[in-house]
Amino acid sequence: MATKTEQSVKTLIHGEWNVSESGKSVEISSPHNGETIGQVPSLSQEELEASIKKTAAAQSTWGEKSIQERGEILKKWAEILEERKEEIGESIMLEVAKKRSSAVSEVSRTAEYIRYTVEEAFRLDGSVKRGDGFKGGNPNKIGLAEKTPRGTILAIGPFNYPVNLSASKIAPALMQGNSVIFKPATQGAISGIKLIEALIDAGLPSDLVTVATGRGSVIGDFLVQHPEVDMITFTGGTATGRHIADLSSMIPLVLELGGKDPAIVLKDADLDKAAKEIVAGAYSYSGQRCTAIKRVLVQNEKADELVSKITDQVNGLSVGMPEDDATVTPLINDKSADYVQSLIDDAKEKGATVVTGDKREGNLLYPTLLDHVTSDMKIAWEEPFGPVLPIIRISESEEAVRLANESDYGLQASVFSTDMDKAIGIAQKLEVGTVQLNAKTERGPDHFPFLGVKGSGLGVQGIRESLESVVRDKVTVINM
Ligand code: G3H
């Protein structure tokens, strides 16, 4: 069903706002009501080829600009995003069914991220070494290790943060003097284009960015294997991340992938606090976050009490439409909802108890809590990316560590305990990028290093770390 606000959106290709030469486009509809929001150009490999060449060629002039000049444009970008946060937030809300307030705050968070990126970039320097560090070394050699841009960065964004997780790749890349090929998620592409419109309005030379909208099946592999691409930074599912790693060759990758973050609750934990954090961590944006809490490992002695407290909180969650600012909103598409439902059904068949939820209206799944989940159930190991939380009862903390580490994923984990020594001891044993003590799993604050191990990713993001990832060393040796 088309609406009066439906828009035909142009993309940034060959340094201009254009539709596809073929006239083809991809229709974007709202996940929650099926209304068409607009169309984005469905680009072909041929038209991308010419644009990528132009974007790659533009890099050298940009890389030679002073960091001050680059920073001024990025700061202006942040300012414009802040001015347009309601409009861009509306677009995010419509495209990915994120509640209105979170969609708007995603834009503000992005502006703040960009400003911090500019400031941090000023403080990143290379190093100088004298050549007498080895036996028989030569003190008359001085090595100047500078940081230079890698060249052209392919930034591939996810649907769940179409603005924030795109800008957190694009801003460091540009700040460090690179050019960018940006592939937004199809569902989220209009918001991604609005992000880049603000960037061009801030004064960025338009041929420095190509926005590769279109079908992943047509242009995805082509982009990943393109010889002009000097690095790939991607956020999305683990299967796609592995595919990218298989296809690409001899270029650096930063991959932010899936997770199965456990909340480990020990018998001495503050259960009120644990329940509050777990529910916020598991169900916000309907669990469609890589860092969502995706399983609870609780000691038997306190399991009943914790389940009761979590249930009270879950039953208080607002469920509905993003326009009404509901916390639990329809999932991104029917396929996702079907998958989550299949995990719930599998758990029920194998003996899990449905404490609350297990109700579905189209792709809106009510927040679901499953108790007595065991290791033979898929929900114990697979990532639902939806509003369902399994409770796994354990006897000793060692069992929690073993179950946590048996996962293919290793993004984050939470440990809830009033015994800090014990909590830290467990944290040391967990094979994850980050452990949160007595709080939910989450990426921010955004200047903290952010990484996953095993199937959860490769490389490190953050602000300093992202800036460092998009440069390489260039060494000049002065021989006196
Ligand atoms: O979905 C992956 C995001 O990096 C999660 O970010 O913890 O701020 O929701 P968040």
Short mmCIF file of N, CA and C and ligand atoms in Angstrom, two decimals, residues 109 158 160-161 165 235 256-257 288-292 385 411 441-444 446 450, ligand 1:
data_model
loop_
_atom_site.label_atom_id
_atom_site.label_comp_id
_atom_site.label_asym_id
_atom_site.label_seq_id
_atom_site.Cartn_x
_atom_site.Cartn_y
_atom_site.Cartn_z
N ARG A 109 23.08 10.16 19.22
CA ARG A 109 24.24 9.34 19.60
C ARG A 109 25.29 9.38 18.48
N PRO A 158 24.28 -2.48 9.11
CA PRO A 158 23.17 -3.39 9.40
C PRO A 158 21.83 -2.65 9.45
N ASN A 160 19.71 -2.76 11.99
CA ASN A 160 19.20 -2.41 13.32
C ASN A 160 19.67 -1.05 13.83
N TYR A 161 20.78 -0.57 13.31
CA TYR A 161 21.23 0.81 13.59
C TYR A 161 21.64 1.40 12.24
N LEU A 165 25.40 2.72 13.20
CA LEU A 165 26.46 1.75 12.88
C LEU A 165 27.01 1.94 11.47
N THR A 235 29.05 -4.76 9.82
CA THR A 235 28.24 -5.23 10.96
C THR A 235 27.05 -5.98 10.41
N GLU A 256 31.77 -7.02 12.96
CA GLU A 256 30.96 -7.04 14.18
C GLU A 256 29.77 -7.93 13.88
N LEU A 257 29.73 -9.11 14.54
CA LEU A 257 28.77 -10.14 14.13
C LEU A 257 27.78 -10.46 15.25
N GLN A 288 16.55 -7.18 18.96
CA GLN A 288 17.27 -7.14 17.67
C GLN A 288 18.58 -6.36 17.80
N ARG A 289 19.38 -6.75 18.76
CA ARG A 289 20.68 -6.12 18.98
C ARG A 289 21.70 -7.24 19.16
N CYS A 290 22.88 -7.05 18.55
CA CYS A 290 23.89 -8.09 18.70
C CYS A 290 24.24 -8.28 20.17
N THR A 291 24.15 -7.19 20.95
CA THR A 291 24.54 -7.24 22.36
C THR A 291 23.38 -7.56 23.30
N ALA A 292 22.25 -7.93 22.76
CA ALA A 292 21.13 -8.26 23.66
C ALA A 292 21.50 -9.44 24.54
N PHE A 385 17.59 -13.10 17.74
CA PHE A 385 17.38 -11.73 17.26
C PHE A 385 15.89 -11.39 17.34
N LEU A 411 30.65 -12.52 22.20
CA LEU A 411 30.58 -11.05 22.15
C LEU A 411 30.73 -10.47 23.56
N THR A 441 24.48 -6.28 29.10
CA THR A 441 25.46 -6.20 28.02
C THR A 441 25.04 -5.06 27.08
N GLU A 442 26.02 -4.33 26.60
CA GLU A 442 25.76 -3.23 25.65
C GLU A 442 27.08 -2.73 25.09
N ARG A 443 26.97 -2.05 23.94
CA ARG A 443 28.17 -1.57 23.25
C ARG A 443 28.75 -0.32 23.93
N GLY A 444 27.88 0.61 24.30
CA GLY A 444 28.37 1.88 24.79
C GLY A 444 28.93 1.82 26.19
N ASP A 446 30.43 4.66 23.73
CA ASP A 446 30.96 4.32 22.42
C ASP A 446 32.47 4.49 22.25
N PHE A 450 35.24 -2.16 21.53
CA PHE A 450 34.08 -3.04 21.32
C PHE A 450 34.48 -4.14 20.35
O1 G3H B 1 23.61 -4.72 17.24
C1 G3H B 1 24.77 -4.41 17.51
C2 G3H B 1 25.08 -3.13 18.17
O2 G3H B 1 26.45 -2.87 18.14
C3 G3H B 1 24.54 -3.08 19.57
O3 G3H B 1 24.72 -1.81 20.09
O4 G3H B 1 24.56 -2.34 22.52
O5 G3H B 1 24.31 -0.01 21.70
O6 G3H B 1 22.54 -1.70 21.26
P1 G3H B 1 23.99 -1.45 21.46
#
